[in-house]
Short mmCIF file of C-alpha atoms and ligand atoms in Angstrom, two decimals:
data_model
loop_
_atom_site.label_atom_id
_atom_site.label_comp_id
_atom_site.label_asym_id
_atom_site.label_seq_id
_atom_site.Cartn_x
_atom_site.Cartn_y
_atom_site.Cartn_z
CA UNK A 1 -0.08 0.01 0.03
CA UNK A 2 1.20 3.51 -0.74
CA UNK A 3 2.24 5.67 2.23
CA UNK A 4 -0.10 8.38 3.27
CA UNK A 5 1.97 11.53 2.83
CA UNK A 6 1.79 14.38 5.34
CA UNK A 7 1.33 16.73 2.40
CA UNK A 8 0.85 16.19 -1.35
CA UNK A 9 1.13 19.18 -3.58
CA UNK A 10 0.61 17.44 -6.89
CA UNK A 11 -3.15 17.05 -7.12
CA UNK A 12 -3.65 20.84 -7.18
CA UNK A 13 -1.25 21.14 -10.03
CA UNK A 14 -2.76 18.31 -12.05
CA UNK A 15 -6.23 19.77 -11.64
CA UNK A 16 -5.22 23.23 -12.86
CA UNK A 17 -2.50 22.13 -15.28
CA UNK A 18 -3.93 23.69 -18.44
CA UNK A 19 -4.92 26.95 -16.83
CA UNK A 20 -1.52 27.34 -15.14
CA UNK A 21 0.39 26.47 -18.24
CA UNK A 22 -1.67 29.02 -20.18
CA UNK A 23 -0.90 31.74 -17.58
CA UNK A 24 2.83 30.91 -17.69
CA UNK A 25 2.90 30.94 -21.44
CA UNK A 26 1.35 34.48 -21.52
CA UNK A 27 4.20 35.69 -19.30
CA UNK A 28 6.71 34.07 -21.57
CA UNK A 29 5.16 35.75 -24.68
CA UNK A 30 5.12 39.09 -22.92
CA UNK A 31 8.81 38.96 -21.95
CA UNK A 32 8.00 41.10 -18.95
CA UNK A 33 9.61 39.17 -16.07
CA UNK A 34 10.20 41.72 -13.39
CA UNK A 35 7.13 43.19 -11.85
CA UNK A 36 5.22 42.40 -14.94
CA UNK A 37 1.39 43.06 -15.14
CA UNK A 38 0.63 39.69 -13.43
CA UNK A 39 2.17 40.99 -10.20
CA UNK A 40 -0.17 43.98 -9.97
CA UNK A 41 -3.13 41.93 -10.98
CA UNK A 42 -2.43 39.34 -8.31
CA UNK A 43 -1.79 42.08 -5.68
CA UNK A 44 -5.20 43.55 -6.52
CA UNK A 45 -6.80 40.07 -6.38
CA UNK A 46 -5.41 39.39 -2.83
CA UNK A 47 -6.17 42.97 -1.58
CA UNK A 48 -9.84 42.38 -2.73
CA UNK A 49 -9.95 38.87 -1.27
CA UNK A 50 -8.72 40.03 2.11
CA UNK A 51 -10.52 43.54 1.84
CA UNK A 52 -7.33 45.55 2.54
CA UNK A 53 -6.26 48.68 0.74
CA UNK A 54 -2.71 47.72 -0.23
CA UNK A 55 -0.98 44.52 -1.16
CA UNK A 56 2.74 44.49 -2.05
CA UNK A 57 4.24 41.34 -3.45
CA UNK A 58 7.63 40.34 -2.19
CA UNK A 59 10.04 37.54 -2.53
CA UNK A 60 8.93 35.43 0.53
CA UNK A 61 6.97 35.50 3.78
CA UNK A 62 10.11 36.01 5.71
CA UNK A 63 10.94 39.13 3.64
CA UNK A 64 7.39 40.35 4.14
CA UNK A 65 7.89 40.35 7.92
CA UNK A 66 11.29 42.02 7.69
CA UNK A 67 10.19 44.68 5.25
CA UNK A 68 7.18 45.58 7.37
CA UNK A 69 9.49 46.16 10.36
CA UNK A 70 11.96 48.15 8.20
CA UNK A 71 9.12 50.18 6.74
CA UNK A 72 8.04 51.03 10.28
CA UNK A 73 11.62 52.11 10.99
CA UNK A 74 12.01 49.51 13.75
CA UNK A 75 15.61 49.23 14.52
CA UNK A 76 18.39 49.21 17.12
CA UNK A 77 17.18 49.91 20.69
CA UNK A 78 13.62 48.78 19.67
CA UNK A 79 11.90 45.63 20.96
CA UNK A 80 9.39 43.57 19.09
CA UNK A 81 7.25 40.99 20.87
CA UNK A 82 6.97 37.61 19.21
CA UNK A 83 5.46 34.33 20.38
CA UNK A 84 7.93 31.78 21.75
CA UNK A 85 6.33 29.03 19.75
CA UNK A 86 6.21 29.64 15.90
CA UNK A 87 8.33 29.17 12.83
CA UNK A 88 11.69 30.66 13.19
CA UNK A 89 11.18 33.45 10.51
CA UNK A 90 8.74 35.31 12.79
CA UNK A 91 11.64 35.95 15.20
CA UNK A 92 14.56 36.23 12.82
CA UNK A 93 12.81 39.08 10.89
CA UNK A 94 13.09 41.17 14.15
CA UNK A 95 16.90 40.62 14.35
CA UNK A 96 17.37 41.16 10.66
CA UNK A 97 15.65 44.48 10.99
CA UNK A 98 18.07 45.39 13.71
CA UNK A 99 15.84 45.06 16.72
CA UNK A 100 15.50 42.71 19.71
CA UNK A 101 12.85 39.97 19.88
CA UNK A 102 11.00 39.60 23.18
CA UNK A 103 9.53 36.17 23.51
CA UNK A 104 6.07 35.74 25.07
CA UNK A 105 4.49 32.40 25.80
CA UNK A 106 1.38 31.03 24.07
CA UNK A 107 -2.03 29.76 25.19
CA UNK A 108 -2.43 26.01 25.64
CA UNK A 109 -5.50 25.64 23.35
CA UNK A 110 -4.54 27.38 20.12
CA UNK A 111 -0.75 27.76 20.84
CA UNK A 112 -1.14 31.40 19.72
CA UNK A 113 0.37 34.45 21.49
CA UNK A 114 -1.16 34.79 25.06
CA UNK A 115 -2.65 38.27 25.27
CA UNK A 116 -2.67 37.92 29.08
CA UNK A 117 1.10 38.04 29.18
CA UNK A 118 1.49 41.09 26.93
CA UNK A 119 1.25 43.90 29.48
CA UNK A 120 4.17 42.66 31.51
CA UNK A 121 6.22 42.15 28.33
CA UNK A 122 5.60 45.73 26.96
CA UNK A 123 8.27 48.30 27.75
CA UNK A 124 8.88 51.79 26.57
CA UNK A 125 11.05 50.26 23.76
CA UNK A 126 8.25 48.05 22.33
CA UNK A 127 7.65 49.18 18.79
CA UNK A 128 5.63 46.32 17.41
CA UNK A 129 3.98 42.97 18.26
CA UNK A 130 4.04 40.14 15.79
CA UNK A 131 1.13 37.79 16.39
CA UNK A 132 1.05 34.45 14.48
CA UNK A 133 -2.07 32.67 13.29
CA UNK A 134 -0.45 29.37 14.09
CA UNK A 135 -1.61 26.37 12.02
CA UNK A 136 -4.21 28.62 10.50
CA UNK A 137 -6.11 29.58 13.62
CA UNK A 138 -6.39 33.36 13.98
CA UNK A 139 -4.53 34.87 16.92
CA UNK A 140 -6.68 36.73 19.56
CA UNK A 141 -6.38 39.88 17.59
CA UNK A 142 -9.24 41.89 19.06
CA UNK A 143 -7.51 41.72 22.57
CA UNK A 144 -3.97 42.11 21.15
CA UNK A 145 -4.86 45.14 19.01
CA UNK A 146 -6.81 46.67 21.86
CA UNK A 147 -3.76 46.44 24.22
CA UNK A 148 -1.34 47.77 21.48
CA UNK A 149 -3.50 50.64 20.26
CA UNK A 150 -3.62 52.47 23.57
CA UNK A 151 0.16 52.47 23.61
CA UNK A 152 0.88 53.31 19.95
CA UNK A 153 2.30 49.83 19.25
CA UNK A 154 1.99 48.46 15.75
CA UNK A 155 0.53 44.96 15.45
CA UNK A 156 1.77 42.72 12.58
CA UNK A 157 -0.30 39.62 11.77
CA UNK A 158 2.00 36.74 10.65
CA UNK A 159 -0.69 35.23 8.42
CA UNK A 160 1.80 32.91 6.64
CA UNK A 161 -0.36 29.89 7.62
CA UNK A 162 -3.86 31.34 7.75
CA UNK A 163 -4.95 32.68 4.35
CA UNK A 164 -8.57 31.58 4.08
CA UNK A 165 -9.22 31.75 7.77
CA UNK A 166 -11.53 34.36 9.46
CA UNK A 167 -12.22 35.93 12.64
CA UNK A 168 -15.94 36.92 12.59
CA UNK A 169 -16.40 38.32 9.10
CA UNK A 170 -12.82 39.59 8.79
CA UNK A 171 -10.37 37.54 6.86
CA UNK A 172 -6.88 36.56 8.18
CA UNK A 173 -4.51 39.08 6.65
CA UNK A 174 -6.83 41.91 7.66
CA UNK A 175 -6.96 41.39 11.46
CA UNK A 176 -4.12 43.82 12.57
CA UNK A 177 -2.31 46.96 11.28
CA UNK A 178 -0.37 44.95 8.74
CA UNK A 179 0.07 41.32 7.69
CA UNK A 180 2.66 39.13 6.12
CA UNK A 181 1.63 36.29 3.81
CA UNK A 182 3.75 33.41 2.57
CA UNK A 183 3.10 31.53 -0.67
CA UNK A 184 5.75 28.84 0.14
CA UNK A 185 4.58 25.78 -1.86
CA UNK A 186 3.06 23.87 1.03
CA UNK A 187 1.13 26.97 2.46
CA UNK A 188 -2.67 27.18 1.90
CA UNK A 189 -2.03 29.12 -1.26
CA UNK A 190 1.34 27.89 -2.55
CA UNK A 191 3.56 29.10 -5.50
CA UNK A 192 6.01 26.84 -7.36
CA UNK A 193 8.85 28.40 -5.34
CA UNK A 194 9.26 31.21 -2.87
CA UNK A 195 6.83 34.25 -2.75
CA UNK A 196 5.16 36.46 -0.17
CA UNK A 197 3.16 39.57 0.36
CA UNK A 198 2.72 42.54 2.65
CA UNK A 199 -0.91 43.68 3.26
CA UNK A 200 -1.97 46.90 5.02
CA UNK A 201 -4.56 49.70 5.08
CA UNK A 202 -1.83 52.23 5.86
CA UNK A 203 -0.72 53.99 2.72
CA UNK A 204 2.48 55.23 4.15
CA UNK A 205 3.59 51.82 5.26
CA UNK A 206 2.54 50.42 1.86
CA UNK A 207 4.65 52.97 -0.04
CA UNK A 208 7.69 52.37 2.16
CA UNK A 209 7.42 48.58 1.64
CA UNK A 210 7.09 49.05 -2.06
CA UNK A 211 10.26 51.21 -2.16
CA UNK A 212 12.20 48.72 0.11
CA UNK A 213 11.51 45.77 -2.09
CA UNK A 214 13.03 47.70 -5.06
CA UNK A 215 16.28 49.11 -3.83
CA UNK A 216 14.63 52.02 -1.94
CA UNK A 217 13.46 53.66 -5.09
CA UNK A 218 10.14 54.88 -6.40
CA UNK A 219 11.66 56.43 -9.51
CA UNK A 220 14.18 54.28 -11.47
CA UNK A 221 17.76 54.97 -10.43
CA UNK A 222 16.75 57.47 -7.67
CA UNK A 223 17.22 55.86 -4.23
CA UNK A 224 15.58 57.72 -1.43
CA UNK A 225 16.30 55.08 1.18
CA UNK A 226 18.48 51.86 1.48
CA UNK A 227 16.39 49.09 0.09
CA UNK A 228 16.96 45.62 -1.40
CA UNK A 229 15.77 43.29 -4.04
CA UNK A 230 12.68 41.36 -2.83
CA UNK A 231 10.12 41.38 -5.56
CA UNK A 232 7.37 38.84 -6.16
CA UNK A 233 8.33 36.84 -9.31
CA UNK A 234 6.07 37.43 -12.22
CA UNK A 235 5.80 33.78 -13.05
CA UNK A 236 4.87 32.97 -9.49
CA UNK A 237 2.29 35.84 -9.53
CA UNK A 238 0.68 34.24 -12.70
CA UNK A 239 0.40 30.81 -11.03
CA UNK A 240 -0.91 32.29 -7.82
CA UNK A 241 -3.60 34.25 -9.65
CA UNK A 242 -4.90 31.04 -11.06
CA UNK A 243 -4.78 29.30 -7.78
CA UNK A 244 -6.33 31.97 -5.61
CA UNK A 245 -9.75 31.50 -7.34
CA UNK A 246 -9.76 27.99 -5.90
CA UNK A 247 -8.59 28.79 -2.40
CA UNK A 248 -11.98 28.92 -0.67
CA UNK A 249 -12.85 25.48 -1.95
CA UNK A 250 -9.50 24.03 -0.78
CA UNK A 251 -9.87 25.59 2.73
CA UNK A 252 -13.45 24.14 2.90
CA UNK A 253 -11.98 20.70 2.08
CA UNK A 254 -9.33 21.11 4.83
CA UNK A 255 -12.09 22.15 7.28
CA UNK A 256 -14.13 19.12 6.48
CA UNK A 257 -11.08 16.78 6.87
CA UNK A 258 -10.51 18.54 10.21
CA UNK A 259 -14.07 17.94 11.34
CA UNK A 260 -13.78 14.24 10.50
CA UNK A 261 -10.40 13.92 12.32
CA UNK A 262 -11.91 15.69 15.41
CA UNK A 263 -14.89 13.37 15.52
CA UNK A 264 -12.71 10.23 15.09
CA UNK A 265 -10.02 11.24 17.59
CA UNK A 266 -11.93 13.09 20.29
CA UNK A 267 -12.35 9.94 22.36
CA UNK A 268 -8.83 8.55 21.77
CA UNK A 269 -7.08 8.40 25.09
CA UNK A 270 -4.34 11.01 25.54
CA UNK A 271 -4.93 12.89 22.24
CA UNK A 272 -5.73 16.55 22.41
CA UNK A 273 -7.31 17.67 19.07
CA UNK A 274 -6.99 21.29 17.88
CA UNK A 275 -9.79 23.69 18.94
CA UNK A 276 -11.63 26.33 17.07
CA UNK A 277 -12.47 29.24 19.28
CA UNK A 278 -15.94 30.78 19.10
CA UNK A 279 -16.05 33.29 16.27
CA UNK A 280 -12.90 31.85 14.58
CA UNK A 281 -12.91 30.02 11.31
CA UNK A 282 -9.67 27.91 11.29
CA UNK A 283 -7.98 27.37 7.84
CA UNK A 284 -6.34 24.13 9.07
CA UNK A 285 -3.04 24.77 7.31
CA UNK A 286 -2.04 22.02 9.70
CA UNK A 287 -4.12 19.66 11.75
CA UNK A 288 -1.95 19.38 14.85
CA UNK A 289 -2.66 17.20 17.86
CA UNK A 290 -0.89 17.20 21.13
CA UNK A 291 0.02 14.08 22.98
CA UNK A 292 2.62 12.51 25.28
CA UNK A 293 5.40 10.23 23.83
CA UNK A 294 5.14 12.15 20.59
CA UNK A 295 8.26 10.69 19.01
CA UNK A 296 7.38 7.09 19.78
CA UNK A 297 3.92 7.73 18.35
CA UNK A 298 5.41 9.32 15.33
CA UNK A 299 7.66 6.35 14.75
CA UNK A 300 4.74 3.92 15.21
CA UNK A 301 2.65 5.74 12.67
CA UNK A 302 5.61 5.86 10.24
CA UNK A 303 6.07 2.05 10.53
CA UNK A 304 2.30 1.80 9.66
CA UNK A 305 2.85 3.83 6.54
CA UNK A 306 1.58 7.19 7.68
CA UNK A 307 3.88 10.27 7.42
CA UNK A 308 3.48 12.99 10.01
CA UNK A 309 5.41 16.23 10.78
CA UNK A 310 6.48 18.14 13.86
CA UNK A 311 5.72 21.91 13.83
CA UNK A 312 7.85 22.67 15.77
CA UNK A 313 10.29 20.59 17.86
CA UNK A 314 11.81 23.48 19.81
CA UNK A 315 10.57 26.71 21.40
CA UNK A 316 12.25 29.67 19.62
CA UNK A 317 14.24 31.01 22.51
CA UNK A 318 15.80 27.56 22.92
CA UNK A 319 17.16 27.64 19.37
CA UNK A 320 20.91 27.92 19.26
CA UNK A 321 20.61 31.16 17.22
CA UNK A 322 18.66 32.82 20.07
CA UNK A 323 19.66 30.84 23.17
CA UNK A 324 17.67 33.12 25.47
CA UNK A 325 17.05 32.37 29.17
CA UNK A 326 13.58 32.50 30.38
CA UNK A 327 10.35 30.70 31.27
CA UNK A 328 7.98 29.72 28.42
CA UNK A 329 6.31 26.55 29.92
CA UNK A 330 3.46 26.25 27.41
CA UNK A 331 5.78 26.63 24.40
CA UNK A 332 8.27 24.12 25.70
CA UNK A 333 5.58 21.61 26.57
CA UNK A 334 4.03 22.05 23.06
CA UNK A 335 7.41 21.57 21.35
CA UNK A 336 7.57 18.03 22.98
CA UNK A 337 4.01 17.15 22.26
CA UNK A 338 2.83 18.54 18.90
CA UNK A 339 2.21 16.20 15.88
CA UNK A 340 0.80 17.33 12.58
CA UNK A 341 -1.30 14.69 10.82
CA UNK A 342 -1.68 14.37 7.04
CA UNK A 343 -3.62 17.41 5.80
CA UNK A 344 -4.16 18.60 2.25
CA UNK A 345 -7.39 19.42 0.41
CA UNK A 346 -7.34 16.15 -1.69
CA UNK A 347 -6.83 13.67 1.14
CA UNK A 348 -9.13 10.79 0.55
CA UNK A 349 -11.53 9.18 3.05
CA UNK A 350 -9.47 5.95 2.91
CA UNK A 351 -6.33 7.92 3.70
CA UNK A 352 -7.94 9.69 6.59
CA UNK A 353 -9.14 6.41 8.04
CA UNK A 354 -5.63 4.94 7.75
CA UNK A 355 -4.22 7.94 9.65
CA UNK A 356 -6.74 7.50 12.49
CA UNK A 357 -6.12 3.70 12.66
CA UNK A 358 -2.38 4.22 12.67
CA UNK A 359 -2.58 6.88 15.37
CA UNK A 360 -4.80 4.73 17.59
CA UNK A 361 -2.52 1.73 17.22
CA UNK A 362 0.54 3.73 17.91
CA UNK A 363 -0.50 5.42 21.16
CA UNK A 364 1.94 4.56 23.89
C1 PLP B 401 6.19 29.95 6.34
C2 PLP B 401 6.26 30.93 7.39
C3 PLP B 401 7.00 32.03 7.38
C4 PLP B 401 7.98 32.35 6.30
O1 PLP B 401 7.49 32.30 5.05
P1 PLP B 401 8.52 31.99 3.89
O2 PLP B 401 7.69 32.33 2.63
O3 PLP B 401 8.76 30.54 3.91
O4 PLP B 401 9.62 32.85 3.95
C5 PLP B 401 6.89 32.97 8.46
N1 PLP B 401 6.04 32.65 9.50
C6 PLP B 401 5.35 31.56 9.60
C7 PLP B 401 4.46 31.38 10.81
C8 PLP B 401 5.40 30.59 8.56
O5 PLP B 401 4.73 29.50 8.68
#
């Protein structure tokens, strides 16, 4: 029997093959490869999808985070609050912008930034808070933005995993003062390589980000500020434009797999299934359970033909590149207990059943 992969990117591509090839061919024929018309068209498409005023295509989600901080003039002497449990890029963006990350623990249910710990982490140097919609579940943005606004602190939504999710009627990507999207191939909306985007309603921030992605210039060969090269590739924009029209359908498929997983696993001893808070609509970029003896369970599932993943095996302050002393009990516990089950829109019922059986049989 074939293994059940943790993620399979091919079915999407097969399904849209003709349309994608057509879009690529039209870029090839136009010969406009850098910031070609497909980039602007895709930026407008995402801005309209998320109902934000400005979308700036950049080279990756990591760059989107860093460019937002640079555009805000965050730099040396400044502090930026980030969750202690996330993908590394959330925190490295702060250092790359020249500032200092301040790690705050997460809540046990969603593993998102714990708003109850923000007040004690905020200092006179805090310039921004980056809240991550981990696994596709929106962070507690109402509370976080409320705390930040009173103090003039900018809130960045790291929406790399949550495109297609919502909090009330508001889409992920539009929940804070700005947002970073990633189109890494395995994200909810994936390119065939690296790509990312900055979203904001703030025209000044948008203009600064636009300059920073193109060597600090608005006008060719006139450089008002120090920028770099971080543009969204035109071929990737053409692919993403085709794929975005299908995103809601794919997110619905993820949600329906998640509902089936939850009902099959809720009674399995020792397995904590992901929660969806009232008012939130999870995009299930990952379906991540928490359990003891994670590594043994993972090996057991693997020997039964089911691939899983660990997002993420270490709290960020414990990574050698940060090696920060402190107390982040929920993050550290999560790092030892999280296990992401196979999740992609085209997962079949038979595959899902094999995942559940393999998990039940592997519980230690
Ligand atoms: C993927 C991801 C990023 C970085 O995006 P890239 O496009 O891979 O650079 C940042 N933050 C989170 C939470 C992510 O999952």
